[in-house]
Amino acid sequence: VATLGAHGIVAVAEGEPIVRAAHPAAAVVDTKGAGDCFVGWVAAGLARGDALDAALDDALVAAALCVARPG
């Protein structure tokens, strides 16, 4: 998985590309930690048994929420 900031993500699973647009953020206040937040949500989703597509989608929402708050 490669994060592309406001452009979303691109991933490869079983040789197939997965491209997702960034989830719209209400306002971008602070981008620090957005990538860590994204990766944490992907890892948590996979650990609980979510499909990769679902884990990526949830992580994009989490990253959008992260950038809308300071720190």
CSV table of N, CA, C and O in Angstrom, one decimal:
chain,number,residue,atom,x,y,z
A,1,VAL,N,0.9,-1.2,0.0
A,1,VAL,CA,0.0,0.0,0.0
A,1,VAL,C,0.9,1.2,0.0
A,1,VAL,O,1.8,1.3,0.8
A,2,ALA,N,0.6,2.2,-0.9
A,2,ALA,CA,1.3,3.5,-0.9
A,2,ALA,C,0.2,4.5,-0.7
A,2,ALA,O,-0.8,4.6,-1.4
A,3,THR,N,0.4,5.4,0.3
A,3,THR,CA,-0.5,6.5,0.6
A,3,THR,C,-0.1,7.7,-0.3
A,3,THR,O,1.1,7.9,-0.5
A,4,LEU,N,-1.1,8.4,-0.8
A,4,LEU,CA,-0.8,9.5,-1.8
A,4,LEU,C,-1.4,10.8,-1.3
A,4,LEU,O,-1.8,11.7,-2.0
A,5,GLY,N,-1.5,10.9,0.1
A,5,GLY,CA,-2.1,12.1,0.6
A,5,GLY,C,-3.5,12.4,0.2
A,5,GLY,O,-4.3,11.5,0.2
A,6,ALA,N,-3.7,13.6,-0.3
A,6,ALA,CA,-5.0,14.0,-0.8
A,6,ALA,C,-5.5,13.2,-2.0
A,6,ALA,O,-6.7,13.3,-2.3
A,7,HIS,N,-4.6,12.5,-2.6
A,7,HIS,CA,-4.9,11.7,-3.8
A,7,HIS,C,-5.4,10.3,-3.5
A,7,HIS,O,-5.7,9.5,-4.4
A,8,GLY,N,-5.4,9.9,-2.2
A,8,GLY,CA,-5.8,8.6,-1.9
A,8,GLY,C,-4.7,7.5,-1.7
A,8,GLY,O,-3.7,7.9,-1.1
A,9,ILE,N,-5.0,6.3,-2.2
A,9,ILE,CA,-4.0,5.3,-2.0
A,9,ILE,C,-3.9,4.4,-3.3
A,9,ILE,O,-4.9,4.4,-4.1
A,10,VAL,N,-2.9,3.7,-3.4
A,10,VAL,CA,-2.8,2.6,-4.4
A,10,VAL,C,-2.1,1.4,-3.7
A,10,VAL,O,-1.3,1.6,-2.8
A,11,ALA,N,-2.7,0.2,-4.0
A,11,ALA,CA,-2.2,-1.0,-3.3
A,11,ALA,C,-2.1,-2.1,-4.4
A,11,ALA,O,-2.7,-2.0,-5.5
A,12,VAL,N,-1.4,-3.1,-4.1
A,12,VAL,CA,-1.4,-4.3,-5.0
A,12,VAL,C,-1.7,-5.5,-4.1
A,12,VAL,O,-1.0,-5.7,-3.1
A,13,ALA,N,-2.6,-6.3,-4.5
A,13,ALA,CA,-3.0,-7.5,-3.8
A,13,ALA,C,-3.2,-8.6,-4.8
A,13,ALA,O,-3.9,-8.5,-5.7
A,14,GLU,N,-2.4,-9.7,-4.6
A,14,GLU,CA,-2.4,-10.8,-5.5
A,14,GLU,C,-2.2,-10.4,-6.9
A,14,GLU,O,-2.8,-10.9,-7.8
A,15,GLY,N,-1.3,-9.4,-7.1
A,15,GLY,CA,-0.9,-9.0,-8.4
A,15,GLY,C,-1.9,-8.0,-9.1
A,15,GLY,O,-1.7,-7.5,-10.2
A,16,GLU,N,-3.0,-7.7,-8.4
A,16,GLU,CA,-4.0,-6.8,-8.9
A,16,GLU,C,-4.0,-5.4,-8.2
A,16,GLU,O,-3.9,-5.3,-7.0
A,17,PRO,N,-4.0,-4.3,-9.0
A,17,PRO,CA,-4.0,-3.0,-8.4
A,17,PRO,C,-5.3,-2.7,-7.7
A,17,PRO,O,-6.4,-3.0,-8.2
A,18,ILE,N,-5.2,-1.9,-6.6
A,18,ILE,CA,-6.4,-1.4,-5.9
A,18,ILE,C,-6.1,0.1,-5.8
A,18,ILE,O,-5.1,0.5,-5.2
A,19,VAL,N,-7.0,0.9,-6.3
A,19,VAL,CA,-6.8,2.4,-6.3
A,19,VAL,C,-8.1,2.9,-5.6
A,19,VAL,O,-9.2,2.6,-5.9
A,20,ARG,N,-7.8,3.8,-4.6
A,20,ARG,CA,-8.9,4.4,-3.9
A,20,ARG,C,-8.7,5.9,-3.8
A,20,ARG,O,-7.5,6.3,-3.5
A,21,ALA,N,-9.7,6.7,-4.0
A,21,ALA,CA,-9.6,8.2,-3.8
A,21,ALA,C,-9.6,8.4,-2.3
A,21,ALA,O,-10.1,7.6,-1.5
A,22,ALA,N,-9.0,9.5,-1.9
A,22,ALA,CA,-9.1,10.0,-0.5
A,22,ALA,C,-10.5,10.2,-0.1
A,22,ALA,O,-11.3,10.7,-1.0
A,23,HIS,N,-10.9,9.9,1.1
A,23,HIS,CA,-12.2,10.3,1.6
A,23,HIS,C,-12.2,11.8,1.8
A,23,HIS,O,-11.2,12.3,2.4
A,24,PRO,N,-13.2,12.5,1.4
A,24,PRO,CA,-13.2,14.0,1.7
A,24,PRO,C,-13.2,14.3,3.1
A,24,PRO,O,-13.9,13.8,3.9
A,25,ALA,N,-12.3,15.3,3.5
A,25,ALA,CA,-12.2,15.8,4.8
A,25,ALA,C,-13.0,17.0,4.9
A,25,ALA,O,-13.0,17.8,4.0
A,26,ALA,N,-13.7,17.3,6.0
A,26,ALA,CA,-14.5,18.5,6.2
A,26,ALA,C,-13.6,19.7,6.1
A,26,ALA,O,-13.9,20.7,5.4
A,27,ALA,N,-12.4,19.6,6.7
A,27,ALA,CA,-11.4,20.7,6.6
A,27,ALA,C,-10.1,20.1,6.9
A,27,ALA,O,-10.0,19.2,7.8
A,28,VAL,N,-9.0,20.5,6.3
A,28,VAL,CA,-7.7,19.9,6.6
A,28,VAL,C,-7.0,20.9,7.5
A,28,VAL,O,-6.7,22.1,7.2
A,29,VAL,N,-6.8,20.5,8.8
A,29,VAL,CA,-6.2,21.3,9.8
A,29,VAL,C,-4.8,20.9,10.0
A,29,VAL,O,-3.9,21.8,10.2
A,30,ASP,N,-4.5,19.6,10.1
A,30,ASP,CA,-3.1,19.1,10.4
A,30,ASP,C,-2.9,17.8,9.8
A,30,ASP,O,-3.7,16.8,10.1
A,31,THR,N,-2.0,17.6,8.9
A,31,THR,CA,-1.8,16.3,8.3
A,31,THR,C,-0.8,15.4,9.0
A,31,THR,O,-0.6,14.2,8.6
A,32,LYS,N,-0.2,15.9,10.1
A,32,LYS,CA,0.8,15.0,10.8
A,32,LYS,C,0.0,13.8,11.4
A,32,LYS,O,-1.0,14.0,12.0
A,33,GLY,N,0.6,12.7,11.2
A,33,GLY,CA,0.0,11.5,11.7
A,33,GLY,C,-1.1,10.8,10.9
A,33,GLY,O,-1.5,9.7,11.2
A,34,ALA,N,-1.5,11.4,9.8
A,34,ALA,CA,-2.5,10.8,8.9
A,34,ALA,C,-2.1,9.5,8.4
A,34,ALA,O,-2.9,8.5,8.3
A,35,GLY,N,-0.9,9.3,7.9
A,35,GLY,CA,-0.4,8.1,7.4
A,35,GLY,C,-0.3,7.0,8.5
A,35,GLY,O,-0.7,5.8,8.2
A,36,ASP,N,0.1,7.4,9.7
A,36,ASP,CA,0.1,6.4,10.8
A,36,ASP,C,-1.3,6.0,11.2
A,36,ASP,O,-1.5,4.8,11.4
A,37,CYS,N,-2.2,6.9,11.2
A,37,CYS,CA,-3.6,6.6,11.4
A,37,CYS,C,-4.1,5.6,10.4
A,37,CYS,O,-4.8,4.6,10.7
A,38,PHE,N,-3.9,5.9,9.1
A,38,PHE,CA,-4.3,5.0,8.0
A,38,PHE,C,-3.8,3.6,8.2
A,38,PHE,O,-4.5,2.6,8.2
A,39,VAL,N,-2.5,3.5,8.4
A,39,VAL,CA,-1.8,2.2,8.5
A,39,VAL,C,-2.4,1.4,9.8
A,39,VAL,O,-2.7,0.2,9.7
A,40,GLY,N,-2.6,2.1,10.9
A,40,GLY,CA,-3.2,1.5,12.1
A,40,GLY,C,-4.5,1.0,11.8
A,40,GLY,O,-4.9,-0.2,12.2
A,41,TRP,N,-5.4,1.7,11.1
A,41,TRP,CA,-6.7,1.2,10.8
A,41,TRP,C,-6.7,0.0,9.8
A,41,TRP,O,-7.5,-0.9,10.0
A,42,VAL,N,-5.8,0.1,8.9
A,42,VAL,CA,-5.7,-1.1,8.0
A,42,VAL,C,-5.3,-2.3,8.8
A,42,VAL,O,-5.9,-3.4,8.6
A,43,ALA,N,-4.3,-2.2,9.6
A,43,ALA,CA,-3.8,-3.3,10.4
A,43,ALA,C,-4.9,-3.8,11.3
A,43,ALA,O,-5.1,-5.1,11.4
A,44,ALA,N,-5.6,-2.9,12.0
A,44,ALA,CA,-6.7,-3.3,12.9
A,44,ALA,C,-7.8,-4.1,12.1
A,44,ALA,O,-8.3,-5.1,12.6
A,45,GLY,N,-8.1,-3.6,11.0
A,45,GLY,CA,-9.2,-4.2,10.2
A,45,GLY,C,-8.8,-5.6,9.7
A,45,GLY,O,-9.5,-6.6,9.8
A,46,LEU,N,-7.5,-5.8,9.3
A,46,LEU,CA,-7.1,-7.1,8.9
A,46,LEU,C,-7.0,-8.0,10.0
A,46,LEU,O,-7.3,-9.2,9.9
A,47,ALA,N,-6.5,-7.5,11.2
A,47,ALA,CA,-6.4,-8.3,12.4
A,47,ALA,C,-7.8,-8.9,12.9
A,47,ALA,O,-7.9,-10.0,13.4
A,48,ARG,N,-8.8,-8.1,12.6
A,48,ARG,CA,-10.1,-8.6,13.1
A,48,ARG,C,-10.8,-9.4,12.0
A,48,ARG,O,-12.0,-9.8,12.1
A,49,GLY,N,-10.2,-9.6,10.8
A,49,GLY,CA,-10.7,-10.5,9.8
A,49,GLY,C,-11.4,-9.8,8.7
A,49,GLY,O,-12.0,-10.4,7.8
A,50,ASP,N,-11.3,-8.4,8.6
A,50,ASP,CA,-12.0,-7.7,7.5
A,50,ASP,C,-11.2,-8.0,6.2
A,50,ASP,O,-10.0,-8.3,6.2
A,51,ALA,N,-11.9,-8.0,5.1
A,51,ALA,CA,-11.3,-8.1,3.8
A,51,ALA,C,-10.5,-6.8,3.5
A,51,ALA,O,-10.7,-5.8,4.1
A,52,LEU,N,-9.4,-7.0,2.7
A,52,LEU,CA,-8.5,-5.8,2.5
A,52,LEU,C,-9.3,-4.6,2.0
A,52,LEU,O,-9.1,-3.5,2.4
A,53,ASP,N,-10.2,-4.8,1.0
A,53,ASP,CA,-11.0,-3.7,0.5
A,53,ASP,C,-11.7,-2.9,1.6
A,53,ASP,O,-11.7,-1.7,1.7
A,54,ALA,N,-12.3,-3.6,2.5
A,54,ALA,CA,-13.1,-3.0,3.7
A,54,ALA,C,-12.1,-2.3,4.6
A,54,ALA,O,-12.4,-1.2,5.1
A,55,ALA,N,-11.0,-2.9,4.9
A,55,ALA,CA,-10.0,-2.3,5.8
A,55,ALA,C,-9.4,-1.0,5.1
A,55,ALA,O,-9.2,0.0,5.8
A,56,LEU,N,-9.2,-1.0,3.8
A,56,LEU,CA,-8.7,0.2,3.2
A,56,LEU,C,-9.7,1.3,3.2
A,56,LEU,O,-9.4,2.5,3.5
A,57,ASP,N,-11.0,1.0,2.9
A,57,ASP,CA,-12.0,2.0,2.9
A,57,ASP,C,-12.2,2.6,4.3
A,57,ASP,O,-12.3,3.8,4.5
A,58,ASP,N,-12.2,1.8,5.4
A,58,ASP,CA,-12.3,2.3,6.7
A,58,ASP,C,-11.1,3.2,7.1
A,58,ASP,O,-11.3,4.2,7.7
A,59,ALA,N,-9.9,2.8,6.7
A,59,ALA,CA,-8.7,3.5,7.0
A,59,ALA,C,-8.8,4.9,6.3
A,59,ALA,O,-8.3,5.9,6.8
A,60,LEU,N,-9.3,5.0,5.1
A,60,LEU,CA,-9.4,6.3,4.4
A,60,LEU,C,-10.3,7.2,5.2
A,60,LEU,O,-10.1,8.4,5.3
A,61,VAL,N,-11.4,6.7,5.7
A,61,VAL,CA,-12.3,7.5,6.5
A,61,VAL,C,-11.6,8.0,7.8
A,61,VAL,O,-11.6,9.2,8.2
A,62,ALA,N,-10.9,7.1,8.4
A,62,ALA,CA,-10.1,7.4,9.7
A,62,ALA,C,-9.1,8.5,9.4
A,62,ALA,O,-8.9,9.4,10.1
A,63,ALA,N,-8.4,8.4,8.3
A,63,ALA,CA,-7.4,9.4,7.9
A,63,ALA,C,-8.0,10.8,7.6
A,63,ALA,O,-7.5,11.8,8.0
A,64,ALA,N,-9.2,10.8,7.0
A,64,ALA,CA,-9.9,12.0,6.8
A,64,ALA,C,-10.3,12.7,8.1
A,64,ALA,O,-10.2,13.9,8.3
A,65,LEU,N,-10.7,11.9,9.1
A,65,LEU,CA,-11.1,12.4,10.4
A,65,LEU,C,-9.8,12.9,11.1
A,65,LEU,O,-9.9,14.0,11.8
A,66,CYS,N,-8.7,12.2,10.9
A,66,CYS,CA,-7.5,12.6,11.5
A,66,CYS,C,-7.0,14.0,11.1
A,66,CYS,O,-6.6,14.8,11.9
A,67,VAL,N,-7.0,14.3,9.8
A,67,VAL,CA,-6.5,15.5,9.3
A,67,VAL,C,-7.4,16.7,9.6
A,67,VAL,O,-7.0,17.9,9.5
A,68,ALA,N,-8.6,16.4,10.1
A,68,ALA,CA,-9.6,17.5,10.4
A,68,ALA,C,-9.4,18.1,11.8
A,68,ALA,O,-10.1,19.0,12.2
A,69,ARG,N,-8.4,17.5,12.5
A,69,ARG,CA,-8.2,17.9,13.9
A,69,ARG,C,-6.7,18.3,14.1
A,69,ARG,O,-5.8,17.6,13.5
A,70,PRO,N,-6.4,19.2,15.0
A,70,PRO,CA,-4.9,19.5,15.2
A,70,PRO,C,-4.3,18.4,16.0
A,70,PRO,O,-4.9,17.7,16.8
A,71,GLY,N,-3.0,18.2,15.6
A,71,GLY,CA,-2.2,17.2,16.4
A,71,GLY,C,-2.4,15.8,16.0
A,71,GLY,O,-2.2,14.9,16.5
